[in-house]
Amino acid sequence: MAVLSIEEAGKVVILRRFLTCKDEERKSLWKEYRSHTRKNLNWILPDLVAKGARKLDDFRAIVDKDSDHPLVLDTLKQIGFYSDCLGKGHWSLPQEVIVEELAENLVQTAELLAPQRAISIRELELWVKHVSPAWGTTLAAMKSALVQWYAEMQREGLSPAGVNQMEIFVHEGLSIKQAGMLTRENGLC
């Protein structure tokens, strides 16, 4: 069930991409929306943080087309739900294959990735305003768009006032406390 939750949370990313895509990209995005492996990309986030990822650039492995991590999680989901006979009469039973520690880590990852709040229409309008013109251009332009989007979210009271946390994340990375919240404090490493 945790894997299904991770996949549902992954829909948000794809839906945001619909707002910035060109008409000719819509068909492939619908395929991604229906694909379990395209919706579970973010599940490695805690592991990346545990291995030292802090800045936006450090998280590129999440979208690496050559990575097998989406297939790994999909396989875990399959063996966690279904029994199967493998090879010469070896039965794979979910309760024997999915150990408690793995299940706990998946649940904690699902809780981490679950949206913490409803996303408003205005937030999406601001996303289109700032991110859409930069989408698919340079990495620098896309980073700048994220920072500008978050700043306007703050001005409109849709994100916490104060320091632009997106700007800090993009340029400086996660703080030790933030990284800890994504790993140790959640029992994820």
mmCIF file of N, CA and C in Angstrom, residues 50-161:
data_model
loop_
_atom_site.group_PDB
_atom_site.id
_atom_site.type_symbol
_atom_site.label_atom_id
_atom_site.label_comp_id
_atom_site.label_asym_id
_atom_site.label_seq_id
_atom_site.Cartn_x
_atom_site.Cartn_y
_atom_site.Cartn_z
ATOM 1 N N ALA A 50 20.599 10.565 2.298
ATOM 2 C CA ALA A 50 21.483 9.808 3.188
ATOM 3 C C ALA A 50 22.884 9.682 2.592
ATOM 4 N N LYS A 51 22.965 9.693 1.266
ATOM 5 C CA LYS A 51 24.260 9.593 0.589
ATOM 6 C C LYS A 51 24.894 10.952 0.326
ATOM 7 N N GLY A 52 24.286 12.040 0.834
ATOM 8 C CA GLY A 52 24.908 13.354 0.748
ATOM 9 C C GLY A 52 24.260 14.347 -0.184
ATOM 10 N N ALA A 53 23.200 13.991 -0.871
ATOM 11 C CA ALA A 53 22.532 14.943 -1.768
ATOM 12 C C ALA A 53 21.960 16.097 -0.938
ATOM 13 N N ARG A 54 22.229 17.308 -1.370
ATOM 14 C CA ARG A 54 21.730 18.478 -0.651
ATOM 15 C C ARG A 54 21.147 19.531 -1.597
ATOM 16 N N LYS A 55 21.810 19.772 -2.737
ATOM 17 C CA LYS A 55 21.360 20.790 -3.689
ATOM 18 C C LYS A 55 20.482 20.157 -4.758
ATOM 19 N N LEU A 56 19.716 20.986 -5.434
ATOM 20 C CA LEU A 56 18.821 20.525 -6.481
ATOM 21 C C LEU A 56 19.557 19.640 -7.485
ATOM 22 N N ASP A 57 20.743 20.038 -7.890
ATOM 23 C CA ASP A 57 21.518 19.267 -8.869
ATOM 24 C C ASP A 57 21.865 17.863 -8.358
ATOM 25 N N ASP A 58 21.966 17.700 -7.054
ATOM 26 C CA ASP A 58 22.318 16.401 -6.472
ATOM 27 C C ASP A 58 21.205 15.363 -6.607
ATOM 28 N N PHE A 59 20.026 15.811 -6.983
ATOM 29 C CA PHE A 59 18.874 14.919 -7.057
ATOM 30 C C PHE A 59 18.557 14.478 -8.494
ATOM 31 N N ARG A 60 19.504 14.694 -9.397
ATOM 32 C CA ARG A 60 19.282 14.342 -10.807
ATOM 33 C C ARG A 60 19.035 12.845 -11.002
ATOM 34 N N ALA A 61 19.555 12.029 -10.110
ATOM 35 C CA ALA A 61 19.360 10.577 -10.237
ATOM 36 C C ALA A 61 17.875 10.207 -10.224
ATOM 37 N N ILE A 62 17.061 11.041 -9.619
ATOM 38 C CA ILE A 62 15.622 10.773 -9.567
ATOM 39 C C ILE A 62 15.052 10.654 -10.982
ATOM 40 N N VAL A 63 15.514 11.493 -11.889
ATOM 41 C CA VAL A 63 14.970 11.508 -13.249
ATOM 42 C C VAL A 63 15.913 10.892 -14.280
ATOM 43 N N ASP A 64 16.959 10.223 -13.822
ATOM 44 C CA ASP A 64 17.916 9.576 -14.728
ATOM 45 C C ASP A 64 17.214 8.443 -15.486
ATOM 46 N N LYS A 65 17.136 8.597 -16.792
ATOM 47 C CA LYS A 65 16.430 7.611 -17.619
ATOM 48 C C LYS A 65 17.104 6.242 -17.614
ATOM 49 N N ASP A 66 18.392 6.184 -17.256
ATOM 50 C CA ASP A 66 19.110 4.909 -17.223
ATOM 51 C C ASP A 66 19.045 4.215 -15.866
ATOM 52 N N SER A 67 18.448 4.865 -14.879
ATOM 53 C CA SER A 67 18.368 4.278 -13.548
ATOM 54 C C SER A 67 17.280 3.200 -13.505
ATOM 55 N N ASP A 68 17.534 2.169 -12.723
ATOM 56 C CA ASP A 68 16.543 1.097 -12.588
ATOM 57 C C ASP A 68 15.670 1.264 -11.344
ATOM 58 N N HIS A 69 15.840 2.357 -10.592
ATOM 59 C CA HIS A 69 15.097 2.482 -9.337
ATOM 60 C C HIS A 69 13.572 2.454 -9.503
ATOM 61 N N PRO A 70 13.004 2.971 -10.597
ATOM 62 C CA PRO A 70 11.545 2.832 -10.734
ATOM 63 C C PRO A 70 11.114 1.368 -10.888
ATOM 64 N N LEU A 71 11.907 0.591 -11.610
ATOM 65 C CA LEU A 71 11.582 -0.827 -11.797
ATOM 66 C C LEU A 71 11.756 -1.610 -10.499
ATOM 67 N N VAL A 72 12.741 -1.223 -9.699
ATOM 68 C CA VAL A 72 12.966 -1.893 -8.413
ATOM 69 C C VAL A 72 11.735 -1.739 -7.528
ATOM 70 N N LEU A 73 11.228 -0.509 -7.425
ATOM 71 C CA LEU A 73 10.054 -0.296 -6.578
ATOM 72 C C LEU A 73 8.825 -1.014 -7.147
ATOM 73 N N ASP A 74 8.669 -0.996 -8.449
ATOM 74 C CA ASP A 74 7.539 -1.698 -9.057
ATOM 75 C C ASP A 74 7.630 -3.204 -8.778
ATOM 76 N N THR A 75 8.828 -3.750 -8.839
ATOM 77 C CA THR A 75 9.028 -5.169 -8.526
ATOM 78 C C THR A 75 8.698 -5.451 -7.063
ATOM 79 N N LEU A 76 9.133 -4.556 -6.169
ATOM 80 C CA LEU A 76 8.795 -4.723 -4.748
ATOM 81 C C LEU A 76 7.287 -4.727 -4.546
ATOM 82 N N LYS A 77 6.613 -3.854 -5.276
ATOM 83 C CA LYS A 77 5.150 -3.808 -5.174
ATOM 84 C C LYS A 77 4.554 -5.145 -5.627
ATOM 85 N N GLN A 78 5.031 -5.668 -6.733
ATOM 86 C CA GLN A 78 4.501 -6.927 -7.261
ATOM 87 C C GLN A 78 4.723 -8.086 -6.282
ATOM 88 N N ILE A 79 5.941 -8.202 -5.755
ATOM 89 C CA ILE A 79 6.202 -9.319 -4.836
ATOM 90 C C ILE A 79 5.562 -9.092 -3.470
ATOM 91 N N GLY A 80 5.214 -7.836 -3.175
ATOM 92 C CA GLY A 80 4.536 -7.537 -1.926
ATOM 93 C C GLY A 80 3.041 -7.804 -1.976
ATOM 94 N N PHE A 81 2.482 -7.857 -3.178
ATOM 95 C CA PHE A 81 1.044 -8.093 -3.342
ATOM 96 C C PHE A 81 0.711 -9.517 -3.761
ATOM 97 N N TYR A 82 1.563 -10.114 -4.579
ATOM 98 C CA TYR A 82 1.184 -11.362 -5.225
ATOM 99 C C TYR A 82 2.146 -12.502 -4.894
ATOM 100 N N SER A 83 1.594 -13.690 -4.777
ATOM 101 C CA SER A 83 2.441 -14.877 -4.689
ATOM 102 C C SER A 83 2.759 -15.297 -6.116
ATOM 103 N N ASP A 84 3.865 -16.009 -6.267
ATOM 104 C CA ASP A 84 4.265 -16.438 -7.597
ATOM 105 C C ASP A 84 5.128 -17.681 -7.468
ATOM 106 N N CYS A 85 5.144 -18.453 -8.505
ATOM 107 C CA CYS A 85 6.008 -19.632 -8.546
ATOM 108 C C CYS A 85 7.158 -19.299 -9.486
ATOM 109 N N LEU A 86 8.361 -19.298 -8.944
ATOM 110 C CA LEU A 86 9.534 -18.904 -9.704
ATOM 111 C C LEU A 86 10.443 -20.112 -9.911
ATOM 112 N N GLY A 87 11.106 -20.143 -11.049
ATOM 113 C CA GLY A 87 12.069 -21.209 -11.310
ATOM 114 C C GLY A 87 11.426 -22.577 -11.221
ATOM 115 N N LYS A 88 12.089 -23.474 -10.507
ATOM 116 C CA LYS A 88 11.617 -24.860 -10.386
ATOM 117 C C LYS A 88 10.862 -25.061 -9.070
ATOM 118 N N GLY A 89 9.668 -24.497 -9.044
ATOM 119 C CA GLY A 89 8.805 -24.730 -7.897
ATOM 120 C C GLY A 89 9.125 -23.901 -6.658
ATOM 121 N N HIS A 90 9.847 -22.804 -6.801
ATOM 122 C CA HIS A 90 10.106 -21.931 -5.652
ATOM 123 C C HIS A 90 8.984 -20.907 -5.555
ATOM 124 N N TRP A 91 8.266 -20.951 -4.451
ATOM 125 C CA TRP A 91 7.149 -20.022 -4.263
ATOM 126 C C TRP A 91 7.612 -18.747 -3.578
ATOM 127 N N SER A 92 7.206 -17.645 -4.142
ATOM 128 C CA SER A 92 7.464 -16.331 -3.559
ATOM 129 C C SER A 92 6.179 -15.892 -2.872
ATOM 130 N N LEU A 93 6.251 -15.726 -1.545
ATOM 131 C CA LEU A 93 5.080 -15.321 -0.772
ATOM 132 C C LEU A 93 5.343 -13.943 -0.165
ATOM 133 N N PRO A 94 4.415 -13.012 -0.352
ATOM 134 C CA PRO A 94 4.636 -11.641 0.121
ATOM 135 C C PRO A 94 5.088 -11.546 1.573
ATOM 136 N N GLN A 95 4.469 -12.307 2.460
ATOM 137 C CA GLN A 95 4.809 -12.209 3.878
ATOM 138 C C GLN A 95 6.213 -12.721 4.175
ATOM 139 N N GLU A 96 6.790 -13.483 3.267
ATOM 140 C CA GLU A 96 8.149 -13.981 3.457
ATOM 141 C C GLU A 96 9.188 -13.102 2.757
ATOM 142 N N VAL A 97 8.781 -12.427 1.711
ATOM 143 C CA VAL A 97 9.719 -11.638 0.906
ATOM 144 C C VAL A 97 9.873 -10.214 1.450
ATOM 145 N N ILE A 98 8.779 -9.622 1.856
ATOM 146 C CA ILE A 98 8.818 -8.234 2.341
ATOM 147 C C ILE A 98 9.044 -8.260 3.847
ATOM 148 N N VAL A 99 10.271 -7.957 4.252
ATOM 149 C CA VAL A 99 10.612 -7.963 5.669
ATOM 150 C C VAL A 99 10.108 -6.673 6.328
ATOM 151 N N GLU A 100 9.962 -6.721 7.624
ATOM 152 C CA GLU A 100 9.385 -5.603 8.371
ATOM 153 C C GLU A 100 10.157 -4.305 8.154
ATOM 154 N N GLU A 101 11.479 -4.348 8.175
ATOM 155 C CA GLU A 101 12.285 -3.127 8.004
ATOM 156 C C GLU A 101 12.021 -2.472 6.652
ATOM 157 N N LEU A 102 11.931 -3.266 5.601
ATOM 158 C CA LEU A 102 11.640 -2.730 4.269
ATOM 159 C C LEU A 102 10.256 -2.098 4.244
ATOM 160 N N ALA A 103 9.277 -2.788 4.808
ATOM 161 C CA ALA A 103 7.912 -2.261 4.847
ATOM 162 C C ALA A 103 7.869 -0.938 5.607
ATOM 163 N N GLU A 104 8.561 -0.864 6.741
ATOM 164 C CA GLU A 104 8.592 0.381 7.525
ATOM 165 C C GLU A 104 9.223 1.513 6.725
ATOM 166 N N ASN A 105 10.328 1.227 6.031
ATOM 167 C CA ASN A 105 10.979 2.258 5.230
ATOM 168 C C ASN A 105 10.078 2.751 4.102
ATOM 169 N N LEU A 106 9.358 1.838 3.476
ATOM 170 C CA LEU A 106 8.447 2.235 2.396
ATOM 171 C C LEU A 106 7.296 3.089 2.931
ATOM 172 N N VAL A 107 6.766 2.719 4.088
ATOM 173 C CA VAL A 107 5.694 3.519 4.699
ATOM 174 C C VAL A 107 6.222 4.911 5.046
ATOM 175 N N GLN A 108 7.406 4.993 5.626
ATOM 176 C CA GLN A 108 7.977 6.294 5.977
ATOM 177 C C GLN A 108 8.250 7.135 4.731
ATOM 178 N N THR A 109 8.705 6.513 3.663
ATOM 179 C CA THR A 109 8.922 7.245 2.417
ATOM 180 C C THR A 109 7.599 7.744 1.862
ATOM 181 N N ALA A 110 6.574 6.907 1.904
ATOM 182 C CA ALA A 110 5.246 7.317 1.429
ATOM 183 C C ALA A 110 4.730 8.507 2.239
ATOM 184 N N GLU A 111 4.915 8.479 3.554
ATOM 185 C CA GLU A 111 4.478 9.595 4.395
ATOM 186 C C GLU A 111 5.239 10.865 4.058
ATOM 187 N N LEU A 112 6.529 10.732 3.795
ATOM 188 C CA LEU A 112 7.365 11.872 3.437
ATOM 189 C C LEU A 112 6.926 12.494 2.114
ATOM 190 N N LEU A 113 6.583 11.662 1.141
ATOM 191 C CA LEU A 113 6.243 12.154 -0.192
ATOM 192 C C LEU A 113 4.788 12.584 -0.334
ATOM 193 N N ALA A 114 3.940 12.182 0.593
ATOM 194 C CA ALA A 114 2.526 12.552 0.515
ATOM 195 C C ALA A 114 2.385 14.067 0.641
ATOM 196 N N PRO A 115 1.564 14.663 -0.217
ATOM 197 C CA PRO A 115 1.368 16.115 -0.115
ATOM 198 C C PRO A 115 0.891 16.503 1.284
ATOM 199 N N GLN A 116 1.517 17.539 1.836
ATOM 200 C CA GLN A 116 1.203 17.975 3.188
ATOM 201 C C GLN A 116 0.039 18.959 3.222
ATOM 202 N N ARG A 117 -0.335 19.420 2.035
ATOM 203 C CA ARG A 117 -1.425 20.402 1.960
ATOM 204 C C ARG A 117 -2.044 20.323 0.570
ATOM 205 N N ALA A 118 -3.234 20.891 0.454
ATOM 206 C CA ALA A 118 -3.888 20.957 -0.853
ATOM 207 C C ALA A 118 -3.183 22.011 -1.713
ATOM 208 N N ILE A 119 -3.104 21.743 -2.978
ATOM 209 C CA ILE A 119 -2.491 22.686 -3.906
ATOM 210 C C ILE A 119 -3.608 23.533 -4.499
ATOM 211 N N SER A 120 -3.455 24.851 -4.377
ATOM 212 C CA SER A 120 -4.518 25.751 -4.822
ATOM 213 C C SER A 120 -4.403 26.054 -6.320
ATOM 214 N N ILE A 121 -5.506 26.502 -6.862
ATOM 215 C CA ILE A 121 -5.518 26.927 -8.269
ATOM 216 C C ILE A 121 -4.540 28.078 -8.463
ATOM 217 N N ARG A 122 -4.497 29.002 -7.509
ATOM 218 C CA ARG A 122 -3.599 30.149 -7.636
ATOM 219 C C ARG A 122 -2.135 29.695 -7.668
ATOM 220 N N GLU A 123 -1.794 28.708 -6.863
ATOM 221 C CA GLU A 123 -0.428 28.188 -6.873
ATOM 222 C C GLU A 123 -0.075 27.650 -8.257
ATOM 223 N N LEU A 124 -1.026 26.967 -8.874
ATOM 224 C CA LEU A 124 -0.786 26.433 -10.218
ATOM 225 C C LEU A 124 -0.704 27.547 -11.260
ATOM 226 N N GLU A 125 -1.509 28.583 -11.082
ATOM 227 C CA GLU A 125 -1.419 29.730 -11.997
ATOM 228 C C GLU A 125 -0.039 30.385 -11.907
ATOM 229 N N LEU A 126 0.476 30.504 -10.695
ATOM 230 C CA LEU A 126 1.814 31.075 -10.517
ATOM 231 C C LEU A 126 2.880 30.150 -11.093
ATOM 232 N N TRP A 127 2.660 28.850 -10.978
ATOM 233 C CA TRP A 127 3.586 27.874 -11.572
ATOM 234 C C TRP A 127 3.678 28.099 -13.084
ATOM 235 N N VAL A 128 2.518 28.230 -13.717
ATOM 236 C CA VAL A 128 2.488 28.459 -15.163
ATOM 237 C C VAL A 128 3.173 29.789 -15.496
ATOM 238 N N LYS A 129 2.877 30.817 -14.730
ATOM 239 C CA LYS A 129 3.455 32.140 -14.987
ATOM 240 C C LYS A 129 4.983 32.108 -14.944
ATOM 241 N N HIS A 130 5.543 31.452 -13.953
ATOM 242 C CA HIS A 130 6.995 31.495 -13.764
ATOM 243 C C HIS A 130 7.740 30.330 -14.422
ATOM 244 N N VAL A 131 7.220 29.139 -14.270
ATOM 245 C CA VAL A 131 7.966 27.954 -14.703
ATOM 246 C C VAL A 131 7.763 27.660 -16.189
ATOM 247 N N SER A 132 6.568 27.875 -16.686
ATOM 248 C CA SER A 132 6.289 27.537 -18.076
ATOM 249 C C SER A 132 7.247 28.202 -19.068
ATOM 250 N N PRO A 133 7.533 29.495 -18.955
ATOM 251 C CA PRO A 133 8.452 30.107 -19.928
ATOM 252 C C PRO A 133 9.875 29.540 -19.861
ATOM 253 N N ALA A 134 10.265 29.025 -18.706
ATOM 254 C CA ALA A 134 11.633 28.529 -18.532
ATOM 255 C C ALA A 134 11.749 27.025 -18.794
ATOM 256 N N TRP A 135 10.622 26.318 -18.793
ATOM 257 C CA TRP A 135 10.648 24.864 -18.891
ATOM 258 C C TRP A 135 11.313 24.423 -20.190
ATOM 259 N N GLY A 136 12.263 23.519 -20.055
ATOM 260 C CA GLY A 136 12.939 22.968 -21.218
ATOM 261 C C GLY A 136 14.011 23.865 -21.810
ATOM 262 N N THR A 137 14.297 24.992 -21.137
ATOM 263 C CA THR A 137 15.369 25.872 -21.613
ATOM 264 C C THR A 137 16.645 25.473 -20.888
ATOM 265 N N THR A 138 17.310 26.441 -20.313
ATOM 266 C CA THR A 138 18.551 26.131 -19.591
ATOM 267 C C THR A 138 18.251 25.783 -18.139
ATOM 268 N N LEU A 139 19.168 25.059 -17.538
ATOM 269 C CA LEU A 139 19.028 24.709 -16.127
ATOM 270 C C LEU A 139 19.011 25.968 -15.266
ATOM 271 N N ALA A 140 19.848 26.939 -15.619
ATOM 272 C CA ALA A 140 19.889 28.198 -14.864
ATOM 273 C C ALA A 140 18.547 28.913 -14.931
ATOM 274 N N ALA A 141 17.925 28.942 -16.104
ATOM 275 C CA ALA A 141 16.623 29.606 -16.252
ATOM 276 C C ALA A 141 15.546 28.873 -15.457
ATOM 277 N N MET A 142 15.613 27.550 -15.453
ATOM 278 C CA MET A 142 14.606 26.781 -14.717
ATOM 279 C C MET A 142 14.775 26.967 -13.212
ATOM 280 N N LYS A 143 16.017 27.036 -12.749
ATOM 281 C CA LYS A 143 16.255 27.283 -11.324
ATOM 282 C C LYS A 143 15.754 28.663 -10.931
ATOM 283 N N SER A 144 16.047 29.648 -11.766
ATOM 284 C CA SER A 144 15.591 31.010 -11.505
ATOM 285 C C SER A 144 14.063 31.068 -11.457
ATOM 286 N N ALA A 145 13.412 30.351 -12.350
ATOM 287 C CA ALA A 145 11.948 30.318 -12.379
ATOM 288 C C ALA A 145 11.387 29.731 -11.089
ATOM 289 N N LEU A 146 12.011 28.673 -10.579
ATOM 290 C CA LEU A 146 11.563 28.086 -9.315
ATOM 291 C C LEU A 146 11.669 29.087 -8.173
ATOM 292 N N VAL A 147 12.778 29.797 -8.137
ATOM 293 C CA VAL A 147 12.993 30.801 -7.087
ATOM 294 C C VAL A 147 11.955 31.914 -7.197
ATOM 295 N N GLN A 148 11.710 32.394 -8.408
ATOM 296 C CA GLN A 148 10.716 33.459 -8.616
ATOM 297 C C GLN A 148 9.305 32.981 -8.279
ATOM 298 N N TRP A 149 9.000 31.745 -8.649
ATOM 299 C CA TRP A 149 7.682 31.173 -8.326
ATOM 300 C C TRP A 149 7.476 31.137 -6.814
ATOM 301 N N TYR A 150 8.473 30.653 -6.093
ATOM 302 C CA TYR A 150 8.349 30.552 -4.643
ATOM 303 C C TYR A 150 8.230 31.939 -4.006
ATOM 304 N N ALA A 151 8.988 32.905 -4.527
ATOM 305 C CA ALA A 151 8.920 34.276 -3.996
ATOM 306 C C ALA A 151 7.517 34.856 -4.152
ATOM 307 N N GLU A 152 6.919 34.627 -5.304
ATOM 308 C CA GLU A 152 5.558 35.137 -5.485
ATOM 309 C C GLU A 152 4.561 34.365 -4.625
ATOM 310 N N MET A 153 4.813 33.077 -4.429
ATOM 311 C CA MET A 153 3.976 32.302 -3.508
ATOM 312 C C MET A 153 4.040 32.927 -2.113
ATOM 313 N N GLN A 154 5.219 33.332 -1.701
ATOM 314 C CA GLN A 154 5.377 33.969 -0.389
ATOM 315 C C GLN A 154 4.638 35.305 -0.344
ATOM 316 N N ARG A 155 4.803 36.109 -1.382
ATOM 317 C CA ARG A 155 4.133 37.424 -1.409
ATOM 318 C C ARG A 155 2.618 37.284 -1.312
ATOM 319 N N GLU A 156 2.082 36.219 -1.859
ATOM 320 C CA GLU A 156 0.635 36.013 -1.842
ATOM 321 C C GLU A 156 0.166 35.180 -0.649
ATOM 322 N N GLY A 157 1.094 34.843 0.237
ATOM 323 C CA GLY A 157 0.725 34.100 1.441
ATOM 324 C C GLY A 157 0.478 32.616 1.218
ATOM 325 N N LEU A 158 0.935 32.085 0.106
ATOM 326 C CA LEU A 158 0.741 30.669 -0.200
ATOM 327 C C LEU A 158 1.898 29.806 0.293
ATOM 328 N N SER A 159 3.007 30.433 0.635
ATOM 329 C CA SER A 159 4.176 29.778 1.235
ATOM 330 C C SER A 159 4.591 30.604 2.434
ATOM 331 N N PRO A 160 5.284 29.999 3.393
ATOM 332 C CA PRO A 160 5.670 30.735 4.598
ATOM 333 C C PRO A 160 6.506 31.978 4.276
ATOM 334 N N ALA A 161 6.226 33.044 5.003
ATOM 335 C CA ALA A 161 6.983 34.288 4.847
ATOM 336 C C ALA A 161 8.411 34.074 5.344
#
